[in-house]
Coordinates of C-alpha atoms in Angstrom, one line a residue:
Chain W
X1 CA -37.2 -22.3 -4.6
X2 CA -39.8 -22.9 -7.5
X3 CA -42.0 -25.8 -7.5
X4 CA -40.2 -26.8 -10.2
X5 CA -37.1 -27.7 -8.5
X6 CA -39.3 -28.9 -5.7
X7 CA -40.4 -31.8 -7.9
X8 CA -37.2 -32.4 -9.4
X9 CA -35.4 -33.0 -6.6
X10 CA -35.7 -36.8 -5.2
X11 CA -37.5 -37.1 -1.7
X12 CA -34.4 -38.5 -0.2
X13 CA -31.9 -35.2 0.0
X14 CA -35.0 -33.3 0.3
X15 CA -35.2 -34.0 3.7
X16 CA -31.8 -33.0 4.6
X17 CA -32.5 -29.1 3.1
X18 CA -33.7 -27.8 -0.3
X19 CA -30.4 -26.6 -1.1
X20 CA -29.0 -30.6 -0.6
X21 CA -31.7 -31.1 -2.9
X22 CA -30.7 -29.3 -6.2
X23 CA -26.9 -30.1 -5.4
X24 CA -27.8 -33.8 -5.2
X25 CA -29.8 -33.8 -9.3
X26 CA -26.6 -34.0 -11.5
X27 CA -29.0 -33.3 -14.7
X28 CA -31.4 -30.9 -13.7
X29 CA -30.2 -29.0 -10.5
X30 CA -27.0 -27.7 -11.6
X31 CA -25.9 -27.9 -15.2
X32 CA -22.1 -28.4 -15.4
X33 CA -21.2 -25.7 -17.1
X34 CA -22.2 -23.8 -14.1
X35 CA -21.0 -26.0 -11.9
X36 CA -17.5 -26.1 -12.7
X37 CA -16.8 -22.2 -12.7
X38 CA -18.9 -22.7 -9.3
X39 CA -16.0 -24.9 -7.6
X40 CA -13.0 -23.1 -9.4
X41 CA -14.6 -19.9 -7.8
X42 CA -15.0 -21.3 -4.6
X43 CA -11.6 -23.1 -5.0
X44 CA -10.1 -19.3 -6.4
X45 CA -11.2 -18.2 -2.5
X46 CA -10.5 -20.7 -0.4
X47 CA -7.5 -21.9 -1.7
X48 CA -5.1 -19.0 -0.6
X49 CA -6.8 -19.1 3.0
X50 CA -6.4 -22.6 3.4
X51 CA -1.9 -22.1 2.2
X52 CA -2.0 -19.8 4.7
X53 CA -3.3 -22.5 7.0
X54 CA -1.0 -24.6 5.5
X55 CA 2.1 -22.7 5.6
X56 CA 1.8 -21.6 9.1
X57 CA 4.6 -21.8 11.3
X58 CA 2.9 -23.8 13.9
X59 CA 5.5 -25.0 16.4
X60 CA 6.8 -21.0 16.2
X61 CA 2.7 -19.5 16.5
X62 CA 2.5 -19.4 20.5
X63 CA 6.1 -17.4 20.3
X64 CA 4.9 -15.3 18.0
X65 CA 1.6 -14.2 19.0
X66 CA 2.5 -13.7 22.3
X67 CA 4.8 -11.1 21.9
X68 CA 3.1 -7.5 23.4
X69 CA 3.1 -5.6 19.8
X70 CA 0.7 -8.1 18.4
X71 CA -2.0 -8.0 20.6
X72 CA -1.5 -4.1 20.9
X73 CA -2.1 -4.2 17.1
X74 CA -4.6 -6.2 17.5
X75 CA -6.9 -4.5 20.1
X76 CA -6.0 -1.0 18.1
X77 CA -7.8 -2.6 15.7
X78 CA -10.8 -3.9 16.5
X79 CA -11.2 -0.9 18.5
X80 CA -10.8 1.3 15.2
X81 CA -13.2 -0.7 13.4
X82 CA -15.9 -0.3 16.1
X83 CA -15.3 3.1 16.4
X84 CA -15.3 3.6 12.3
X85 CA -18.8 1.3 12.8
X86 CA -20.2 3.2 15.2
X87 CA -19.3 6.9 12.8
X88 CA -21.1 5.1 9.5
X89 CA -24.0 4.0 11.8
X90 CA -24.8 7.8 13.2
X91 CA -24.1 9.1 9.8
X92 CA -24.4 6.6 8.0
X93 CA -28.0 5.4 8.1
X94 CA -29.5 8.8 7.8
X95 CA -28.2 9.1 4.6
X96 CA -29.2 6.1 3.5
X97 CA -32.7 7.4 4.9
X98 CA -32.2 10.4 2.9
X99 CA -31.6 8.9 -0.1
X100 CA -34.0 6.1 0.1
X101 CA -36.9 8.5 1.0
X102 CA -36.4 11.9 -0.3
X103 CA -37.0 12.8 -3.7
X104 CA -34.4 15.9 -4.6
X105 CA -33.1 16.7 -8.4
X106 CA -29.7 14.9 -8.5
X107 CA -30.4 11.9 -6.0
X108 CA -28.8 9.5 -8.7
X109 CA -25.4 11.7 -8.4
X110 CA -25.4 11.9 -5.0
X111 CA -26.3 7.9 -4.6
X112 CA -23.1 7.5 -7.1
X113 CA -21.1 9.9 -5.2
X114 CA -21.7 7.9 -1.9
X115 CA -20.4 4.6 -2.9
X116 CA -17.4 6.5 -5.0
X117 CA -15.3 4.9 -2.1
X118 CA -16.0 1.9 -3.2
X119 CA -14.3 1.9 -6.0
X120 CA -11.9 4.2 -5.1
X121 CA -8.2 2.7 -4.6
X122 CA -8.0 3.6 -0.5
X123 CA -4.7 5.1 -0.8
X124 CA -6.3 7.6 -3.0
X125 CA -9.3 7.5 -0.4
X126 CA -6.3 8.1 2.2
X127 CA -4.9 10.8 0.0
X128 CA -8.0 12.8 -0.4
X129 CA -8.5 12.6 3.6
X130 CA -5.2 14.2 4.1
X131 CA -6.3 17.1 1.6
X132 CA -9.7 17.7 3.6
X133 CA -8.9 16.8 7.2
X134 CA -4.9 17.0 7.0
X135 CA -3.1 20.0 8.8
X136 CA -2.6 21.8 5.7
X137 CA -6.1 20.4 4.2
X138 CA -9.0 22.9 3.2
X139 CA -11.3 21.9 6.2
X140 CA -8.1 20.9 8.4
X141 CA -6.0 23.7 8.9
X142 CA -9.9 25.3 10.8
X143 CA -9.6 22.4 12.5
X144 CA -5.9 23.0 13.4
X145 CA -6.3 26.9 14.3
X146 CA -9.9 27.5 15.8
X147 CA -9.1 24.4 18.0
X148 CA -5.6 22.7 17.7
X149 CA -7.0 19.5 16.6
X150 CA -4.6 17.8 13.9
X151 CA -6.0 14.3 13.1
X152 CA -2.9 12.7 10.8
X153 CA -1.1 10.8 13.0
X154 CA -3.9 10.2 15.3
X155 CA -6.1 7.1 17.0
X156 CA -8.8 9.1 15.7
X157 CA -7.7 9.4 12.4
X158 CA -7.3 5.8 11.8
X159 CA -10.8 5.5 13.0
X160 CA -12.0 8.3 10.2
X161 CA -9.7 6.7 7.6
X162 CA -11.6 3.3 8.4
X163 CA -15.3 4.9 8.8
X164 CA -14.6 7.1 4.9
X165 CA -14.0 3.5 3.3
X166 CA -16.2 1.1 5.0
X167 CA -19.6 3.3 5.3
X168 CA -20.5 3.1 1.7
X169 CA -20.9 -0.7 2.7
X170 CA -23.5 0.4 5.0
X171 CA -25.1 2.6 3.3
X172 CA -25.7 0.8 0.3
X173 CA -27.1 -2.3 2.5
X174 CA -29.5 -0.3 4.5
X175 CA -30.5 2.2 1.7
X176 CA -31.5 -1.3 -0.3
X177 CA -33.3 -2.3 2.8
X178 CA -35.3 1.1 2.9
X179 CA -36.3 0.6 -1.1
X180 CA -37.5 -3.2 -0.3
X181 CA -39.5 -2.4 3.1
X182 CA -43.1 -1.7 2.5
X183 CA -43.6 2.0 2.9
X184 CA -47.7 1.7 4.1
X185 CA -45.9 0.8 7.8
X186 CA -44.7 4.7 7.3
X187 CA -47.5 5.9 5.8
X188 CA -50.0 4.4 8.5
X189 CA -47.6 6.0 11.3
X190 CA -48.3 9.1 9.5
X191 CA -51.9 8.8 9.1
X192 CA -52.1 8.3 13.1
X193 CA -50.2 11.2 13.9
X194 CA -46.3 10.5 13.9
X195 CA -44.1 12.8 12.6
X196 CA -41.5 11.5 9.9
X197 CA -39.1 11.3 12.6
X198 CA -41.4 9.1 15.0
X199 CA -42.0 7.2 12.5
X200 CA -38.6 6.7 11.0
X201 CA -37.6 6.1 15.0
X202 CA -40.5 3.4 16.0
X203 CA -41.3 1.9 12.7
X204 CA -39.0 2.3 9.8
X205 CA -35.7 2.1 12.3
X206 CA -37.0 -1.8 13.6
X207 CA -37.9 -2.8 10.1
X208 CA -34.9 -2.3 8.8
X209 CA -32.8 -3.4 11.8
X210 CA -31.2 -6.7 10.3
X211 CA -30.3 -4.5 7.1
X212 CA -28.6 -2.0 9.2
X213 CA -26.9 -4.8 11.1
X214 CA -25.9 -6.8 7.9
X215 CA -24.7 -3.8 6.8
X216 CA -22.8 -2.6 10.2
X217 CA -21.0 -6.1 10.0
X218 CA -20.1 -5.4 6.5
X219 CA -18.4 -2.2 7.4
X220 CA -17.1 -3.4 10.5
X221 CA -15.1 -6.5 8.5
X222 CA -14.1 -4.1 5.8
X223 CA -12.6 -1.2 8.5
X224 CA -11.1 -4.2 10.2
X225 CA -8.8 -4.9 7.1
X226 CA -8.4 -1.4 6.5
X227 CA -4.9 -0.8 4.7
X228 CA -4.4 1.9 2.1
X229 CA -6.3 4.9 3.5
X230 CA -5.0 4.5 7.1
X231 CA -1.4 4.3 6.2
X232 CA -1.7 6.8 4.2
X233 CA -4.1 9.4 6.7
X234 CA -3.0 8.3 9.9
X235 CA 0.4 7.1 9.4
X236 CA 1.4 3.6 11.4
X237 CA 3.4 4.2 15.3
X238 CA 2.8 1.1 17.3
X239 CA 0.6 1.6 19.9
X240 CA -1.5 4.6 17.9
X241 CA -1.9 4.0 14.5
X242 CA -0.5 0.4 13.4
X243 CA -3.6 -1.6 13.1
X244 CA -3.2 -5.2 12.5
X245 CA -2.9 -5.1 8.3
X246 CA 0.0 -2.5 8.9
X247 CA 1.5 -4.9 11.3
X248 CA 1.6 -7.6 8.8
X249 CA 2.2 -5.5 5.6
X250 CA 5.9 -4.5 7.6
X251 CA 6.7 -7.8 9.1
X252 CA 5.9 -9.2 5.6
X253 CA 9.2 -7.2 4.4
X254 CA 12.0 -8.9 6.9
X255 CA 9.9 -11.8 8.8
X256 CA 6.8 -13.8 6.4
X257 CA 6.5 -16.1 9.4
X258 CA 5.5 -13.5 12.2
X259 CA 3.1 -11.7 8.8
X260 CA 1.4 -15.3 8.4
X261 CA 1.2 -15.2 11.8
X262 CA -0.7 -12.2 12.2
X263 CA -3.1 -12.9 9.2
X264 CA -4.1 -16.1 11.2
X265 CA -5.0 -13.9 13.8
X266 CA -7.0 -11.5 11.3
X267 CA -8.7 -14.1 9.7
X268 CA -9.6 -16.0 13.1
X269 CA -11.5 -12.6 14.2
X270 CA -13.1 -12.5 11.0
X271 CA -14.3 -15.6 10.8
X272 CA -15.0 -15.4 14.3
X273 CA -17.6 -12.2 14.1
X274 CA -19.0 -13.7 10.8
X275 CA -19.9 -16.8 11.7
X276 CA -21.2 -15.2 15.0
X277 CA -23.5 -12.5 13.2
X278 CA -24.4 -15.2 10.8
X279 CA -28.0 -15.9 11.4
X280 CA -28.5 -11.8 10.8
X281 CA -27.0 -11.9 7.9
X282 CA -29.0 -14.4 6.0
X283 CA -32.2 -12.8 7.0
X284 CA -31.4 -9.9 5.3
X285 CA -30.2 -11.0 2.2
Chain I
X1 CA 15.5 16.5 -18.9
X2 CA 16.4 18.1 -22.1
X3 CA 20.0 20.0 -21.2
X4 CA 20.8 16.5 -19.4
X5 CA 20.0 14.7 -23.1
X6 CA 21.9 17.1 -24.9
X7 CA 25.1 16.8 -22.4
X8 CA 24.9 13.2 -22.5
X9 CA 24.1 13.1 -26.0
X10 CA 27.5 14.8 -26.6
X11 CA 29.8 13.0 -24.2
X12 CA 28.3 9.7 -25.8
X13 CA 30.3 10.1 -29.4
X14 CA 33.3 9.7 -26.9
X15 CA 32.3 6.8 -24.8
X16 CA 31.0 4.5 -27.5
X17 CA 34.9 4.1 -28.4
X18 CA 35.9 3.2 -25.7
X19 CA 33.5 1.7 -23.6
X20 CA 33.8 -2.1 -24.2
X21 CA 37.4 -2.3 -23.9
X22 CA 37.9 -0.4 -20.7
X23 CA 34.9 -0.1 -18.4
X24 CA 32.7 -3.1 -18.6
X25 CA 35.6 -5.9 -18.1
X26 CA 36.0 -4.4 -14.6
X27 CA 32.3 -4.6 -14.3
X28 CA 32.5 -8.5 -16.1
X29 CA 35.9 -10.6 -15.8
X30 CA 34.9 -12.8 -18.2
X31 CA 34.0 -9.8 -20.9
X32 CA 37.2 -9.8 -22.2
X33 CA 37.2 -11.9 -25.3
X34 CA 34.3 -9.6 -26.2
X35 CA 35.9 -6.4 -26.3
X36 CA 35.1 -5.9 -29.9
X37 CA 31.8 -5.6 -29.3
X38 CA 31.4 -2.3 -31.2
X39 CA 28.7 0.3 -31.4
X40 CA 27.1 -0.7 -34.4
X41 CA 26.8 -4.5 -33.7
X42 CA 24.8 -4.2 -30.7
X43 CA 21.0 -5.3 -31.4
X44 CA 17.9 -6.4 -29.5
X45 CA 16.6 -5.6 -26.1
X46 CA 18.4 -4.9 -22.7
X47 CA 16.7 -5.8 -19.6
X48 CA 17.1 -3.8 -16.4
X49 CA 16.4 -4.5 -13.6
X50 CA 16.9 -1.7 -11.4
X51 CA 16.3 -0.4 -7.8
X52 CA 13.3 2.3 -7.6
X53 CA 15.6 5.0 -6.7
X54 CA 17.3 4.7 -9.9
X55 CA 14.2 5.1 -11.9
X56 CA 14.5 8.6 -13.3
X57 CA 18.3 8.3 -14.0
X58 CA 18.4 5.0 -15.7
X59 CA 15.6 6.1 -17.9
X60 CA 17.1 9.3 -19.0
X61 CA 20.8 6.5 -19.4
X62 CA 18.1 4.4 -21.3
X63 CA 17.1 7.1 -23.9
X64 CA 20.9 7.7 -24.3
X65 CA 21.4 4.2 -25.0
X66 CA 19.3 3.6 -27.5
X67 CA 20.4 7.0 -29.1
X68 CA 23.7 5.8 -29.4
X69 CA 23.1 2.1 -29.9
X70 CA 20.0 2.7 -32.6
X71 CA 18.0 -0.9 -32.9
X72 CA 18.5 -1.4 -29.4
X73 CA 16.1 -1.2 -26.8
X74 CA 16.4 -0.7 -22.8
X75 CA 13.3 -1.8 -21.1
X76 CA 13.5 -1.4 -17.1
X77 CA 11.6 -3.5 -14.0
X78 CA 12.2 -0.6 -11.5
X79 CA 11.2 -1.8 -7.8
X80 CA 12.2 -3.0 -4.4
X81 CA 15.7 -4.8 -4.3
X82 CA 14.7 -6.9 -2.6
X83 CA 12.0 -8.4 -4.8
X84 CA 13.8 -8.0 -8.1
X85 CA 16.7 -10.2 -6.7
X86 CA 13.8 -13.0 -5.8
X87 CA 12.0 -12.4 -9.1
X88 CA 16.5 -12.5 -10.8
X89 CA 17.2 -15.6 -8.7
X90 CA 13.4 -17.6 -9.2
X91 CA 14.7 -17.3 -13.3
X92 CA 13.2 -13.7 -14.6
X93 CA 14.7 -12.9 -18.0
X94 CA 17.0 -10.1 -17.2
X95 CA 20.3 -9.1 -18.4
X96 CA 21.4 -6.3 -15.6
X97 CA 20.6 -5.8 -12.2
X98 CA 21.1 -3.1 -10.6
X99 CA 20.8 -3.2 -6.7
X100 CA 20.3 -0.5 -3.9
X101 CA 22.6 -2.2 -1.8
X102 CA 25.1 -5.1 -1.6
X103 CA 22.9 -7.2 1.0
X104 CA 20.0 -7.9 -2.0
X105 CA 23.1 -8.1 -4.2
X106 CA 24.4 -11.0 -2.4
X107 CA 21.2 -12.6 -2.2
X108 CA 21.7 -12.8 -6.4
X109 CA 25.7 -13.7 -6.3
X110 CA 25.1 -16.3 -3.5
X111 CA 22.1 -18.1 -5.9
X112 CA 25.0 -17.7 -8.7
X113 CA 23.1 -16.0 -10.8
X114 CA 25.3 -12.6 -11.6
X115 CA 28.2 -13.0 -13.7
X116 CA 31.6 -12.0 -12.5
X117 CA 31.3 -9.7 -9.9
X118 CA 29.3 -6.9 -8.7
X119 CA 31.0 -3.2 -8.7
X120 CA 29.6 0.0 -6.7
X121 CA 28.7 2.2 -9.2
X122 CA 27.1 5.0 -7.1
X123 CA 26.2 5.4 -3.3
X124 CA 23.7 7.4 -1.7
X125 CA 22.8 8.4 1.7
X126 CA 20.1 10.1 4.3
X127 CA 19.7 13.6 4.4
X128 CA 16.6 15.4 6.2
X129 CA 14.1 16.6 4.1
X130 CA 11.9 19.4 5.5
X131 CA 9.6 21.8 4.2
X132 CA 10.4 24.6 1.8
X133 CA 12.1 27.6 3.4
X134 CA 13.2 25.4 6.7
X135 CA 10.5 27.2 9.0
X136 CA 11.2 24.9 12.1
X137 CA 15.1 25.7 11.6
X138 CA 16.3 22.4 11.2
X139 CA 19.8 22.8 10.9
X140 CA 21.1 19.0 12.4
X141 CA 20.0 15.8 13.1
X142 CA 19.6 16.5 16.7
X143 CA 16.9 19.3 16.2
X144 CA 14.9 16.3 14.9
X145 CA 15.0 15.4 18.4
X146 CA 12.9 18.4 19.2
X147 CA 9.6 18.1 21.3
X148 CA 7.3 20.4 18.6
X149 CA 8.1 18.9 16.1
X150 CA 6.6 16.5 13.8
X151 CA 8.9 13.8 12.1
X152 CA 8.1 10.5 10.5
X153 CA 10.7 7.8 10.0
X154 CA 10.7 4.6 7.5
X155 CA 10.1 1.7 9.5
X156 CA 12.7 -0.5 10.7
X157 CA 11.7 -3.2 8.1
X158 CA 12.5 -1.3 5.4
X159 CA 16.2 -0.2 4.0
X160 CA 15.5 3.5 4.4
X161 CA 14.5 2.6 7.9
X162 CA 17.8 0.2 8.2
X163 CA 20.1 3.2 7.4
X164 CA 18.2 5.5 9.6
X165 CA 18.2 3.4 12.6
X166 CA 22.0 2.6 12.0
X167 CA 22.2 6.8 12.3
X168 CA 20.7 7.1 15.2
X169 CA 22.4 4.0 16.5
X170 CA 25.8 5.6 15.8
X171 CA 25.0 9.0 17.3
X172 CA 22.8 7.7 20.4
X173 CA 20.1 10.2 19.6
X174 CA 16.9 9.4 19.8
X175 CA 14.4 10.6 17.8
X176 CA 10.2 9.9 18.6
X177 CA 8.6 10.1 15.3
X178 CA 4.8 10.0 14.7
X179 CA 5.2 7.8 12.2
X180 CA 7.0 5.2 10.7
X181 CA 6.4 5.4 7.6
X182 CA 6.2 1.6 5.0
X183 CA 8.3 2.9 2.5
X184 CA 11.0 6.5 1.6
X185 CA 8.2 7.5 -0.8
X186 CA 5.9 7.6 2.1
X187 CA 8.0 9.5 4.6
X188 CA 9.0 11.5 1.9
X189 CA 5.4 12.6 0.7
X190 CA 4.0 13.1 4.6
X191 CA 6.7 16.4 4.4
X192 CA 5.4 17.2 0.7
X193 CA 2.6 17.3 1.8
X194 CA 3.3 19.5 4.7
X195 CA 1.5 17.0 7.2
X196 CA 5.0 16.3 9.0
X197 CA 7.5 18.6 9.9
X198 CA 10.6 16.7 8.8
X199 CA 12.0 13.6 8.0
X200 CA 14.9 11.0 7.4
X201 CA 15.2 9.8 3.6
X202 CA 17.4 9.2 0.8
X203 CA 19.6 12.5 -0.5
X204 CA 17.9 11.0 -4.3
X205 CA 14.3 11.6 -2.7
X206 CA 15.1 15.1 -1.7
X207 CA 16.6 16.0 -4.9
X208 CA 13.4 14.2 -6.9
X209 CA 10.9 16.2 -4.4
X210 CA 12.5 19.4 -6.3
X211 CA 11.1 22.7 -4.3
X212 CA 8.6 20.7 -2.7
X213 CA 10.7 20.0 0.1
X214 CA 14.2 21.2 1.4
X215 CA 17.2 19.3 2.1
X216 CA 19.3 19.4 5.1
X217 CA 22.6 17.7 4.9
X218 CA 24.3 15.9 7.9
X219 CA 27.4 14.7 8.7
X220 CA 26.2 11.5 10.8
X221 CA 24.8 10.5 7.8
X222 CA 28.2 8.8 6.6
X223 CA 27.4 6.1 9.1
X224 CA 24.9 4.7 6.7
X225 CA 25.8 4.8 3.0
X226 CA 24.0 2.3 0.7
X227 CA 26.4 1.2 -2.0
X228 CA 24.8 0.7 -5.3
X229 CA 26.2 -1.9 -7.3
X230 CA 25.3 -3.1 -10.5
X231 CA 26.1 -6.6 -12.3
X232 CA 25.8 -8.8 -15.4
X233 CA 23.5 -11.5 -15.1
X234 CA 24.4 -15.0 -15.6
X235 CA 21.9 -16.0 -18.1
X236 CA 21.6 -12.8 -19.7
X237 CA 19.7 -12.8 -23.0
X238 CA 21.7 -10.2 -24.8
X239 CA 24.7 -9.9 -22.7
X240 CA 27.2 -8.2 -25.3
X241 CA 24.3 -5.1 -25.5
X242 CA 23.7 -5.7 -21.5
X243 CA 28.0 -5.0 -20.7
X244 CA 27.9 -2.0 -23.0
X245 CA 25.0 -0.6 -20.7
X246 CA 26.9 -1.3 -17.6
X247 CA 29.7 0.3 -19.4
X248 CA 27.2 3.5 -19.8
X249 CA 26.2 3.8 -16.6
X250 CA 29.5 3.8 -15.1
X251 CA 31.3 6.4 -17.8
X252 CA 31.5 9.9 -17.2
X253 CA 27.7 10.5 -18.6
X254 CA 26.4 8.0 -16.5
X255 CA 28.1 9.6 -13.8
X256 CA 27.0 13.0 -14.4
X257 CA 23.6 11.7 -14.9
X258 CA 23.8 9.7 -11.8
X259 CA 25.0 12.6 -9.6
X260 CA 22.5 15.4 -11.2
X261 CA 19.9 13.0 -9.6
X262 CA 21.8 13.5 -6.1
X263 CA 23.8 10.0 -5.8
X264 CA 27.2 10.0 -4.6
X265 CA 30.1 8.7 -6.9
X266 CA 31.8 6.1 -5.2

């Protein structure tokens, strides 16, 4: 907040917070041309969540979420997307390391490479797994011979589906992190002795903590909703592979009640585990 | 694509004479008074609308169309029945629809929205498709059954999945896949793709897989043949162009079209 805005904002809502401040100057805080793609934004968002709400079937919800399949889907998942966490955090954060502290010719490609999953349509993501890691893929059928381990199909593969789209989230949150924290904290570490990897371990590692853990919630939420990549890579059997988006992607195609029903239940967990890692998050951004 | 062209091209010169008198009033009731409709008069744009499976013949029936019709034009909304009838019956433009089966039909005739009513102009049903050369030796639907093997299944949800269950209803076998898969493409590509073994889709899908995959025919499979039919719409835009494309479809070249892409003629 600039002194500025300080001053421009009357001493009555300044009290409440400074961000009550600005919202309550019509003239100076927020100039309406802002303002109004501001609420049609928020309004863009919250709108279909709140028909969803709205649309509910409410006096059918205890039937239908007590039925076995949905909480099997439902513990598959969140069990997948802890597991897919846990993957991008081993391997995850030392690339971001990697790239945030190692100069090597073509760091730009490889940084552009890394969030290529991103942007990638996951089916396509889920496509390309099956090529690698599939039982006829170039690094699968090793996988397959050497050791009889075929991951379509699989609990694991679900989990590697999810990891192979959500880690980019966490590598770009804690690689940003790296680039912001002040690298004398290293350098001292250094000075007194530590190798790289102490210091990365005692000093850079609890610097960066609530990046890593904005960004671990990031990729948690986005392998949670997982869709295209797991259908495609790990198929969907009840039980193994149907996570809770497969669940309500095939009810959706014979029962929309039971498919709102589920997406309550998605959206409940999400807003559950955001709300609850809430205070990390808005210290690192 | 091109020998089909040249076929249909040829059998076309016979069924522009004759196709508004005979076929499309069986299609259409009500066509009658229009039966003069001729060749030359038809203008403007025919909208399809027309199950997925019936994407690559209807295209190639499309070309023919315009061929023989010039100053027409066929444009198609290929996708799931079930969605074209709700996108038919919540007032989309559309002159023909074309269903995979009589159950999304109806949900198009009950609204009141097809004219006259709907006739089966092809069927299709499951076959196993497995990979190229048969290495597992798939040679029923009860090897499917087999321990070793890998076989995904469309879901239940879906109409692929419908049929398939309806199978294995009839026959009491049972059959523990690895997956089941959301759509046929998807079942169909896992074999493609050599990730599963085998699996249950449409006799189309097998024949539109070309050497990718290999087909293995089955007699249970006449427990679950999806009729096709295909109708005028009510409030068809350009319905005298629209009758002489149903009347395409279900001629001769639309048959041999229709059949060279692995459908059954009723």
């Amino acid at each position: 907040m600039t002194p500025e805005e300080r001053t421009a904002a009357p001493p009555a809502p300044r009290k409440r917070s400074p961000r009550a401040g600005t919202w309550a100057v019509g003239g100076r805080g927020v100039p309406l041309p802002l303002l109004l793609p501001a609420l049609l934004g928020l309004a863009f968002l919250l709108v279909p969540l709140l028909a969803l709400l709205v649309r509910a079937p409410w006096s059918g919800l205890p039937e239908q979420l007590t039925s076995a399949g949905v909480w099997q889907a439902l513990r598959l998942s969140l069990i997948c997307a802890t597991a897919a966490t846990a993957v991008s955090l081993v391997i995850g954060v030392p690339l971001a390391w990697v790239l945030a502290r190692v100069e090597f010719p073509g760091r730009g490609l490889v940084r552009a490479l890394v969030t290529l999953p991103l942007v990638l349509p996951p089916v396509v993501g889920g496509v390309a797994l099956l090529m690698a890691l599939g039982r006829n893929g170039i690094v699968g059928r090793w996988l397959d011979s050497w050791f009889g381990v075929t991951l379509p199909f699989t609990t694991a593969g679900v989990v590697l589906a999810e990891a192979f789209v959500a880690m980019p989230f966490l590598v770009i949150s804690v690689e940003g992190t790296l680039r912001a924290a002040d690298r004398r904290f290293e350098e001292a570490a250094a000075t007194l002795g530590a190798s790289r990897f102490t210091a990365f371990r005692r000093v850079t590692l609890p610097l960066i903590a609530p990046g890593i853990a904005a960004g671990a919630v990031l990729a948690w939420a986005r392998a949670l909703g997982e869709f295209g990549a797991t259908i495609t890579f790990a198929g969907n059997f009840p039980g193994r592979t149907q996570t809770m988006p497969l669940a309500v992607y095939l009810a959706l195609q014979s029962d929309p009640e039971a498919a709102i029903a589920l997406s309550l239940v998605l959206l409940t967990v999400s807003v559950a585990v955001l709300a609850g890692l809430r205070d990390r998050w808005m210290t690192a951004s | 694509m091109t020998r089909m062209a040249g076929v249909g091209a040829a059998a076309l010169l016979t069924l522009s004479a004759c196709s508004s008198s005979g076929d499309s009033s069986a299609a259409d009731p009500a066509s009658s008074g229009s039966g003069s409709a001729s060749a030359g008069q038809l203008s403007g744009t025919v909208t399809v609308f027309a199950a997925a499976s019936l994407t690559e013949s209807f295209t190639t029936l499309g070309e023919e169309f315009e061929k023989a019709h010039p100053g027409t034009k066929v444009t198609f909304n290929f996708g799931g029945s079930d969605s074209l009838a709700a996108g038919i019956n919540s007032g989309a433009p559309a002159d023909v629809f074309a269903a995979a089966s009589t159950k999304t039909m109806k949900l198009v005739t009950d609204e009141g929205a097809a004219s006259g009513e709907p006739v089966t102009f092809v069927r299709n049903q499951l076959e196993i498709a497995t990979l190229p050369g048969n290495p597992d030796k798939i040679a029923s639907l009860k090897d499917l059954a087999g321990p070793d093997l890998k076989v995904v299944l469309c879901d239940k949800e879906v109409p692929c999945g419908a049929a398939t269950q309806k199978v294995l209803d009839a026959t009491g076998l049972k059959v523990t896949p690895v997956s089941y898969e959301q759509d046929v493409k998807g079942a169909l590509t896992k074999v493609e793709l050599k990730e599963a073994d085998a699996s249950l889709v449409y006799k189309t899908d097998v024949h539109a897989a070309g050497d990718k995959v290999e087909g293995v025919e089955f007699p249970e499979a006449a427990e679950a043949v999806n009729d096709y039919p295909i109708a005028l719409l009510k409030d068809a835009p350009n319905a005298a162009a629209a009758k002489a494309f149903i009347a395409l479809v279900r001629s001769d070249t639309g048959r041999k079209v229709l059949s060279e892409a692995g459908f059954l003629t009723p």
